[in-house]
Short mmCIF file of C-alpha atoms in Angstrom, two decimals:
data_model
loop_
_atom_site.label_atom_id
_atom_site.label_comp_id
_atom_site.label_asym_id
_atom_site.label_seq_id
_atom_site.Cartn_x
_atom_site.Cartn_y
_atom_site.Cartn_z
CA UNK A 444 -9.80 -18.89 6.31
CA UNK A 445 -6.98 -17.75 8.56
CA UNK A 446 -6.62 -14.25 10.00
CA UNK A 447 -3.53 -13.74 7.82
CA UNK A 448 -5.38 -14.66 4.62
CA UNK A 449 -8.26 -12.40 5.65
CA UNK A 450 -6.02 -9.36 5.98
CA UNK A 451 -4.16 -10.15 2.75
CA UNK A 452 -7.46 -10.47 0.88
CA UNK A 453 -8.89 -7.25 2.29
CA UNK A 454 -5.71 -5.26 1.62
CA UNK A 455 -5.56 -6.62 -1.95
CA UNK A 456 -8.87 -4.88 -2.67
CA UNK A 457 -7.19 -1.49 -2.31
CA UNK A 458 -6.02 0.26 -5.48
CA UNK A 459 -2.40 -0.41 -6.43
CA UNK A 460 -2.02 -3.19 -3.86
CA UNK A 461 -1.63 -6.65 -5.35
CA UNK A 462 -1.47 -9.93 -3.44
CA UNK A 463 2.31 -9.70 -3.05
CA UNK A 464 2.30 -6.20 -1.57
CA UNK A 465 -0.67 -7.16 0.62
CA UNK A 466 1.29 -10.14 1.95
CA UNK A 467 4.31 -7.94 2.64
CA UNK A 468 2.16 -5.37 4.48
CA UNK A 469 0.44 -8.09 6.52
CA UNK A 470 3.79 -9.54 7.57
CA UNK A 471 5.04 -6.11 8.49
CA UNK A 472 1.96 -5.69 10.72
CA UNK A 473 2.56 -9.09 12.33
CA UNK A 474 6.21 -8.32 12.99
CA UNK A 475 5.40 -4.98 14.59
CA UNK A 476 3.85 -4.44 18.01
CA UNK A 477 0.29 -5.76 18.31
CA UNK A 478 -0.81 -2.30 19.43
CA UNK A 479 0.08 -0.79 16.04
CA UNK A 480 -2.13 -3.24 14.22
CA UNK A 481 -5.00 -2.54 16.63
CA UNK A 482 -4.53 1.22 16.23
CA UNK A 483 -4.95 0.87 12.47
CA UNK A 484 -8.03 -1.31 13.01
CA UNK A 485 -9.57 1.27 15.36
CA UNK A 486 -8.77 4.13 12.97
CA UNK A 487 -10.50 2.25 10.13
CA UNK A 488 -13.54 1.58 12.28
CA UNK A 489 -13.83 5.31 13.11
CA UNK A 490 -13.38 6.14 9.46
CA UNK A 491 -16.26 3.87 8.45
CA UNK A 492 -18.50 5.07 11.25
CA UNK A 493 -17.78 8.78 11.40
CA UNK A 494 -17.00 9.96 7.88
CA UNK A 495 -19.79 11.30 5.68
CA UNK A 496 -20.01 13.63 2.70
CA UNK A 497 -20.36 17.34 3.43
CA UNK A 498 -23.93 18.49 2.79
CA UNK A 499 -22.67 21.57 0.96
CA UNK A 500 -19.59 20.58 -1.07
CA UNK A 501 -19.48 16.77 -1.05
CA UNK A 502 -16.01 16.61 0.54
CA UNK A 503 -15.54 13.99 3.27
CA UNK A 504 -15.90 15.15 6.84
CA UNK A 505 -17.26 14.18 10.21
CA UNK A 506 -20.09 16.69 10.55
CA UNK A 507 -23.01 18.03 8.53
CA UNK A 508 -20.56 20.48 6.91
CA UNK A 509 -16.90 19.62 6.28
CA UNK A 510 -14.14 21.54 8.04
CA UNK A 511 -13.50 23.72 4.97
CA UNK A 512 -17.15 24.74 4.56
CA UNK A 513 -17.36 25.49 8.29
CA UNK A 514 -14.22 27.65 8.28
CA UNK A 515 -15.34 31.31 8.19
CA UNK A 516 -11.87 32.38 7.03
CA UNK A 517 -12.20 30.55 3.71
CA UNK A 518 -13.13 32.73 0.76
CA UNK A 519 -16.65 31.65 -0.18
CA UNK A 520 -16.51 33.71 -3.36
CA UNK A 521 -13.78 31.47 -4.82
CA UNK A 522 -14.99 27.98 -5.66
CA UNK A 523 -12.74 25.16 -6.89
CA UNK A 524 -14.62 22.34 -8.64
CA UNK A 525 -12.89 18.94 -8.42
CA UNK A 526 -13.82 15.42 -9.45
CA UNK A 527 -13.27 13.79 -6.08
CA UNK A 528 -12.45 14.41 -2.45
CA UNK A 529 -8.91 13.15 -3.05
CA UNK A 530 -8.24 16.24 -5.16
CA UNK A 531 -9.50 18.41 -2.30
CA UNK A 532 -6.85 16.79 -0.11
CA UNK A 533 -4.17 17.36 -2.79
CA UNK A 534 -5.00 21.04 -3.19
CA UNK A 535 -5.36 21.52 0.58
CA UNK A 536 -1.93 19.92 0.91
CA UNK A 537 -0.40 22.88 -0.91
CA UNK A 538 -1.74 25.27 1.74
CA UNK A 539 -2.09 27.89 -1.01
CA UNK A 540 -5.79 27.81 -1.84
CA UNK A 541 -7.92 30.27 0.16
CA UNK A 542 -11.32 29.35 -1.32
CA UNK A 543 -13.81 26.52 -0.97
CA UNK A 544 -14.50 23.37 -2.96
CA UNK A 545 -17.24 21.55 -4.75
CA UNK A 546 -16.85 17.81 -5.33
CA UNK A 547 -18.50 16.52 -8.50
CA UNK A 548 -18.19 12.86 -7.59
CA UNK A 549 -16.72 11.91 -10.98
CA UNK A 550 -16.56 13.29 -14.50
CA UNK A 551 -18.86 13.17 -17.50
CA UNK A 552 -18.55 9.87 -19.29
CA UNK A 553 -21.54 9.21 -21.57
CA UNK A 554 -20.23 5.75 -22.50
CA UNK A 555 -20.36 4.72 -18.84
CA UNK A 556 -23.77 6.34 -18.39
CA UNK A 557 -22.40 9.27 -16.39
CA UNK A 558 -24.24 12.44 -17.39
CA UNK A 559 -24.67 15.71 -15.46
CA UNK A 560 -27.47 14.13 -13.39
CA UNK A 561 -25.05 11.52 -12.03
CA UNK A 562 -22.66 14.22 -10.80
CA UNK A 563 -23.18 16.91 -8.16
CA UNK A 564 -23.87 19.53 -10.83
CA UNK A 565 -27.34 20.64 -9.71
CA UNK A 566 -26.01 21.34 -6.20
CA UNK A 567 -23.09 23.28 -7.70
CA UNK A 568 -25.40 25.47 -9.80
CA UNK A 569 -27.76 25.96 -6.84
CA UNK A 570 -24.80 26.93 -4.70
CA UNK A 571 -23.69 29.56 -7.22
CA UNK A 572 -27.23 30.80 -7.92
CA UNK A 573 -28.84 30.81 -4.48
CA UNK A 574 -25.99 31.41 -2.05
CA UNK A 575 -25.40 34.66 -0.32
CA UNK A 576 -21.75 34.05 -1.05
CA UNK A 577 -21.86 35.83 -4.39
CA UNK A 578 -19.43 33.41 -6.01
CA UNK A 579 -16.95 35.53 -7.93
CA UNK A 580 -14.84 32.86 -9.60
CA UNK A 581 -15.24 29.16 -10.28
CA UNK A 582 -11.98 27.27 -10.92
CA UNK A 583 -12.56 24.10 -12.90
CA UNK A 584 -9.97 21.62 -11.64
CA UNK A 585 -11.11 18.49 -13.44
CA UNK A 586 -8.47 16.11 -14.84
CA UNK A 587 -6.64 17.01 -18.07
CA UNK A 588 -8.11 13.90 -19.71
CA UNK A 589 -10.63 13.80 -22.54
CA UNK A 590 -13.48 13.24 -20.08
CA UNK A 591 -12.17 15.82 -17.63
CA UNK A 592 -11.91 18.38 -20.44
CA UNK A 593 -15.43 17.58 -21.63
CA UNK A 594 -16.69 18.01 -18.07
CA UNK A 595 -14.97 21.39 -17.82
CA UNK A 596 -16.39 22.56 -21.13
CA UNK A 597 -19.89 21.47 -20.09
CA UNK A 598 -19.61 23.17 -16.70
CA UNK A 599 -18.29 26.38 -18.24
CA UNK A 600 -21.40 26.47 -20.45
CA UNK A 601 -23.81 26.21 -17.55
CA UNK A 602 -21.89 28.30 -14.99
CA UNK A 603 -20.95 31.35 -17.08
CA UNK A 604 -24.56 32.49 -17.60
CA UNK A 605 -24.92 32.62 -13.81
CA UNK A 606 -22.34 35.38 -13.56
CA UNK A 607 -19.04 34.15 -12.06
CA UNK A 608 -15.75 34.17 -13.88
CA UNK A 609 -14.90 30.59 -14.94
CA UNK A 610 -11.23 29.58 -14.97
CA UNK A 611 -9.28 26.39 -15.57
CA UNK A 612 -6.04 25.15 -13.96
CA UNK A 613 -2.99 26.05 -16.06
CA UNK A 614 -1.63 23.31 -18.27
CA UNK A 615 2.10 23.18 -18.91
CA UNK A 616 5.39 21.60 -17.99
CA UNK A 617 5.23 19.99 -14.54
CA UNK A 618 7.80 21.29 -12.06
CA UNK A 619 10.96 19.25 -11.76
CA UNK A 620 10.41 17.33 -14.97
CA UNK A 621 12.86 17.14 -17.83
CA UNK A 622 11.74 18.79 -21.07
CA UNK A 623 13.04 15.74 -22.91
CA UNK A 624 10.30 13.57 -21.38
CA UNK A 625 7.37 15.96 -21.75
CA UNK A 626 4.77 14.75 -24.25
CA UNK A 627 3.77 16.71 -27.32
CA UNK A 628 0.32 17.85 -26.23
CA UNK A 629 1.69 19.17 -22.94
CA UNK A 630 4.34 21.08 -24.91
CA UNK A 631 1.63 22.55 -27.14
CA UNK A 632 -0.28 23.70 -24.04
CA UNK A 633 2.90 25.06 -22.48
CA UNK A 634 3.71 27.09 -25.62
CA UNK A 635 0.18 28.41 -25.93
CA UNK A 636 0.11 29.39 -22.26
CA UNK A 637 3.60 30.93 -22.14
CA UNK A 638 4.03 33.91 -19.87
CA UNK A 639 6.30 36.91 -19.98
CA UNK A 640 9.11 36.70 -17.44
CA UNK B 182 -7.20 14.71 14.99
CA UNK B 183 -9.79 13.62 12.45
CA UNK B 184 -10.59 10.01 11.55
CA UNK B 185 -9.16 10.61 8.07
CA UNK B 186 -5.84 11.90 9.42
CA UNK B 187 -5.72 8.95 11.83
CA UNK B 188 -6.01 6.40 9.05
CA UNK B 189 -3.52 8.24 6.83
CA UNK B 190 -1.01 8.38 9.69
CA UNK B 191 -1.41 4.70 10.59
CA UNK B 192 -1.17 3.56 6.96
CA UNK B 193 1.94 5.72 6.45
CA UNK B 194 3.74 3.60 9.04
CA UNK B 195 3.62 0.59 6.73
CA UNK B 196 6.69 -0.12 4.59
CA UNK B 197 6.60 1.39 1.11
CA UNK B 198 3.55 3.54 1.91
CA UNK B 199 4.24 7.26 2.05
CA UNK B 200 1.78 9.98 3.02
CA UNK B 201 0.53 10.37 -0.55
CA UNK B 202 -0.22 6.68 -1.07
CA UNK B 203 -1.78 6.54 2.41
CA UNK B 204 -4.06 9.44 1.49
CA UNK B 205 -5.04 7.73 -1.76
CA UNK B 206 -5.80 4.46 0.04
CA UNK B 207 -7.83 6.27 2.70
CA UNK B 208 -9.90 8.02 0.06
CA UNK B 209 -10.45 4.76 -1.75
CA UNK B 210 -11.76 3.28 1.52
CA UNK B 211 -14.07 6.27 2.06
CA UNK B 212 -15.44 6.05 -1.48
CA UNK B 213 -16.14 2.33 -1.17
CA UNK B 214 -18.93 0.72 0.85
CA UNK B 215 -18.60 1.25 4.60
CA UNK B 216 -18.75 -2.52 5.08
CA UNK B 217 -15.45 -3.01 3.21
CA UNK B 218 -13.65 -0.64 5.52
CA UNK B 219 -15.14 -2.40 8.57
CA UNK B 220 -14.16 -5.81 7.17
CA UNK B 221 -10.54 -4.68 6.92
CA UNK B 222 -10.72 -3.30 10.47
CA UNK B 223 -12.11 -6.60 11.78
CA UNK B 224 -9.50 -8.63 9.90
CA UNK B 225 -6.73 -6.49 11.42
CA UNK B 226 -8.18 -6.92 14.90
CA UNK B 227 -8.21 -10.71 14.49
CA UNK B 228 -4.68 -10.57 13.14
CA UNK B 229 -3.46 -8.71 16.21
CA UNK B 230 -5.37 -10.92 18.62
CA UNK B 231 -4.99 -14.37 17.10
CA UNK B 232 -1.59 -14.53 15.39
CA UNK B 233 1.43 -15.81 17.33
CA UNK B 234 4.75 -17.39 16.41
CA UNK B 235 4.84 -21.17 16.01
CA UNK B 236 6.53 -22.78 19.02
CA UNK B 237 8.56 -25.04 16.75
CA UNK B 238 9.55 -23.07 13.66
CA UNK B 239 8.78 -19.41 14.43
CA UNK B 240 6.40 -19.00 11.48
CA UNK B 241 3.20 -17.04 12.16
CA UNK B 242 0.08 -19.05 12.94
CA UNK B 243 -2.98 -19.17 15.13
CA UNK B 244 -2.15 -22.18 17.29
CA UNK B 245 0.74 -23.53 19.35
CA UNK B 246 2.16 -25.02 16.14
CA UNK B 247 1.72 -23.39 12.73
CA UNK B 248 -0.25 -25.14 10.00
CA UNK B 249 2.94 -26.37 8.29
CA UNK B 250 4.40 -27.90 11.45
CA UNK B 251 1.04 -29.55 12.19
CA UNK B 252 0.71 -31.02 8.70
CA UNK B 253 1.76 -34.72 8.89
CA UNK B 254 2.25 -34.80 5.11
CA UNK B 255 5.14 -32.34 5.21
CA UNK B 256 8.58 -33.90 5.01
CA UNK B 257 10.11 -33.28 8.43
CA UNK B 258 13.51 -34.48 7.20
CA UNK B 259 13.80 -31.48 4.84
CA UNK B 260 14.23 -28.18 6.64
CA UNK B 261 14.32 -24.79 4.93
CA UNK B 262 15.90 -22.02 7.02
CA UNK B 263 14.63 -18.53 6.22
CA UNK B 264 15.17 -15.08 7.70
CA UNK B 265 11.50 -14.23 8.23
CA UNK B 266 7.96 -15.53 8.00
CA UNK B 267 7.45 -13.55 4.81
CA UNK B 268 9.90 -15.87 3.04
CA UNK B 269 7.87 -18.83 4.31
CA UNK B 270 4.84 -17.31 2.57
CA UNK B 271 6.87 -16.73 -0.63
CA UNK B 272 8.15 -20.31 -0.77
CA UNK B 273 4.75 -21.72 0.18
CA UNK B 274 3.30 -19.63 -2.63
CA UNK B 275 5.22 -21.74 -5.15
CA UNK B 276 3.49 -24.89 -3.91
CA UNK B 277 6.68 -26.81 -4.72
CA UNK B 278 8.36 -27.24 -1.35
CA UNK B 279 7.42 -30.43 0.50
CA UNK B 280 9.47 -29.84 3.68
CA UNK B 281 9.20 -27.68 6.76
CA UNK B 282 10.67 -24.33 7.76
CA UNK B 283 12.67 -22.68 10.46
CA UNK B 284 12.41 -18.91 10.83
CA UNK B 285 15.59 -17.22 12.09
CA UNK B 286 13.95 -13.90 12.83
CA UNK B 287 16.63 -11.91 11.01
CA UNK B 288 20.21 -12.36 9.85
CA UNK B 289 23.60 -11.97 11.50
CA UNK B 290 24.61 -8.34 11.63
CA UNK B 291 27.35 -7.71 14.19
CA UNK B 292 27.27 -3.95 13.57
CA UNK B 293 23.62 -3.88 14.64
CA UNK B 294 24.31 -6.14 17.58
CA UNK B 295 22.62 -9.15 15.99
CA UNK B 296 24.62 -12.27 16.78
CA UNK B 297 23.55 -15.94 16.82
CA UNK B 298 21.94 -15.46 20.25
CA UNK B 299 19.57 -12.83 18.85
CA UNK B 300 18.32 -15.26 16.17
CA UNK B 301 16.46 -18.55 16.53
CA UNK B 302 19.67 -20.53 16.06
CA UNK B 303 19.65 -22.51 19.31
CA UNK B 304 16.14 -23.76 18.59
CA UNK B 305 17.23 -24.72 15.06
CA UNK B 306 20.20 -26.73 16.34
CA UNK B 307 18.05 -28.35 19.05
CA UNK B 308 15.48 -29.22 16.41
CA UNK B 309 18.13 -30.94 14.27
CA UNK B 310 19.85 -32.60 17.22
CA UNK B 311 16.98 -33.72 19.39
CA UNK B 312 14.11 -34.34 17.03
CA UNK B 313 12.98 -37.78 16.02
CA UNK B 314 12.65 -36.35 12.55
CA UNK B 315 16.19 -37.23 11.58
CA UNK B 316 16.67 -34.09 9.52
CA UNK B 317 18.31 -35.22 6.29
CA UNK B 318 18.88 -31.87 4.58
CA UNK B 319 18.92 -28.25 5.71
CA UNK B 320 18.38 -25.71 2.93
CA UNK B 321 19.81 -22.30 3.84
CA UNK B 322 17.51 -19.78 2.18
CA UNK B 323 18.89 -16.55 3.65
CA UNK B 324 19.15 -13.47 1.42
CA UNK B 325 21.95 -13.23 -1.16
CA UNK B 326 23.27 -10.14 0.65
CA UNK B 327 26.56 -9.86 2.53
CA UNK B 328 24.79 -10.43 5.85
CA UNK B 329 22.63 -13.22 4.46
CA UNK B 330 25.73 -14.96 3.08
CA UNK B 331 27.56 -14.56 6.39
CA UNK B 332 24.55 -16.04 8.18
CA UNK B 333 24.54 -19.01 5.80
CA UNK B 334 28.28 -19.60 6.24
CA UNK B 335 27.90 -19.45 10.02
CA UNK B 336 24.94 -21.83 10.02
CA UNK B 337 26.69 -24.28 7.73
CA UNK B 338 29.56 -24.42 10.23
CA UNK B 339 27.32 -25.30 13.16
CA UNK B 340 24.85 -27.58 11.34
CA UNK B 341 27.17 -29.80 9.32
CA UNK B 342 28.77 -31.43 12.41
CA UNK B 343 25.29 -32.53 13.45
CA UNK B 344 24.93 -34.72 10.38
CA UNK B 345 22.48 -33.31 7.83
CA UNK B 346 23.41 -32.28 4.34
CA UNK B 347 23.55 -28.46 4.14
CA UNK B 348 22.49 -26.81 0.88
CA UNK B 349 21.99 -23.26 -0.35
CA UNK B 350 19.45 -21.84 -2.83
CA UNK B 351 20.91 -21.65 -6.34
CA UNK B 352 22.18 -18.25 -7.43
CA UNK B 353 21.87 -17.27 -11.07
CA UNK B 354 19.91 -15.37 -13.66
CA UNK B 355 16.34 -14.69 -12.47
CA UNK B 356 13.59 -16.04 -14.74
CA UNK B 357 12.15 -13.56 -17.19
CA UNK B 358 15.01 -11.09 -16.85
CA UNK B 359 17.10 -9.77 -19.69
CA UNK B 360 20.76 -10.76 -19.64
CA UNK B 361 21.60 -7.17 -20.51
CA UNK B 362 20.39 -5.99 -17.11
CA UNK B 363 21.91 -8.71 -14.95
CA UNK B 364 24.70 -7.44 -12.68
CA UNK B 365 28.24 -8.76 -12.77
CA UNK B 366 28.26 -10.75 -9.55
CA UNK B 367 25.05 -12.55 -10.54
CA UNK B 368 26.65 -13.41 -13.89
CA UNK B 369 29.71 -14.78 -12.08
CA UNK B 370 27.43 -16.98 -9.94
CA UNK B 371 25.45 -18.06 -12.99
CA UNK B 372 28.63 -19.07 -14.83
CA UNK B 373 30.04 -20.91 -11.84
CA UNK B 374 26.75 -22.75 -11.29
CA UNK B 375 26.11 -23.59 -14.96
CA UNK B 376 24.43 -26.91 -15.61
CA UNK B 377 24.60 -29.33 -18.52
CA UNK B 378 21.46 -29.21 -20.65
#
């Protein structure tokens, strides 16, 4: 097995990258300076060796607690519950969320054998119940899919009795889209959630 | 700079991968087994350390001559001239080409300062002139762009006097496409190159 085939095969394992894209990426790496290819290799080695889940929220980080949980300026009373660490990165990318996160590690999917025990639900409830943070509001930011909705409904049922307000991300027309292409159920949500101007 | 940001930044340098895709790929690597991430890192390190251009044709390989130039079963009298090593991989992927290759390393582009001296043209002519292979046919497989066409026309002018037949990849309707979406100049080529059934 040649070095080229090795890289193509490994890149093809990544989501959304087929053999053709993997070949194109590999050739781009070979055409570029050797140092660039080595830099990517070193970065991946550090990633594998240094990254671990945060002991508190499940987000990826390099220490016992992730950078968000360590940051004293983040509002510990506002908790955003997401399915995965990727969503943490998306929301952090907006720079508009002052609170902290809790990563479920998936969503409820009974058919695939994923119940509450397979997700980080116990740690979420413990965090709300036991913390000195006095969590004021829990934002459920699971996906707007059937399973994501079911997860949100389940979580609302177990979180509300503990005291905090439970909210859900607004559904509606995505910014920059054309009304012509918006599907019916999104339109229904957008009508139901309409706001006075 | 964290290990995550490092990987995202390095992946974003690759063609067709923006910051969002790079973030998604990085998260996919973090979610997967650590060993997979390390395997990709090792493959990239080998790529950087072992790959070099073939001394004869310019294709990428791990030895003085690439695997195609070393293969005694390849028809040395049939030479396919391509712009880059990626096209070698594409044509090899079909499994239908019995000859050998010559990689130009680009295409003529006077505005960007790329003339014949910047491409592997001298080595191509020397290969045709001096080799014991008696090159019978040179297939010009440059891109069907203005610059690719100009490169082909230039090469035809310098190769034909040396003896071999000079051919060009057929232009026409791509397989699987819908005639409705084929552009005018492709249609013109397809009409001009029509073949009896």
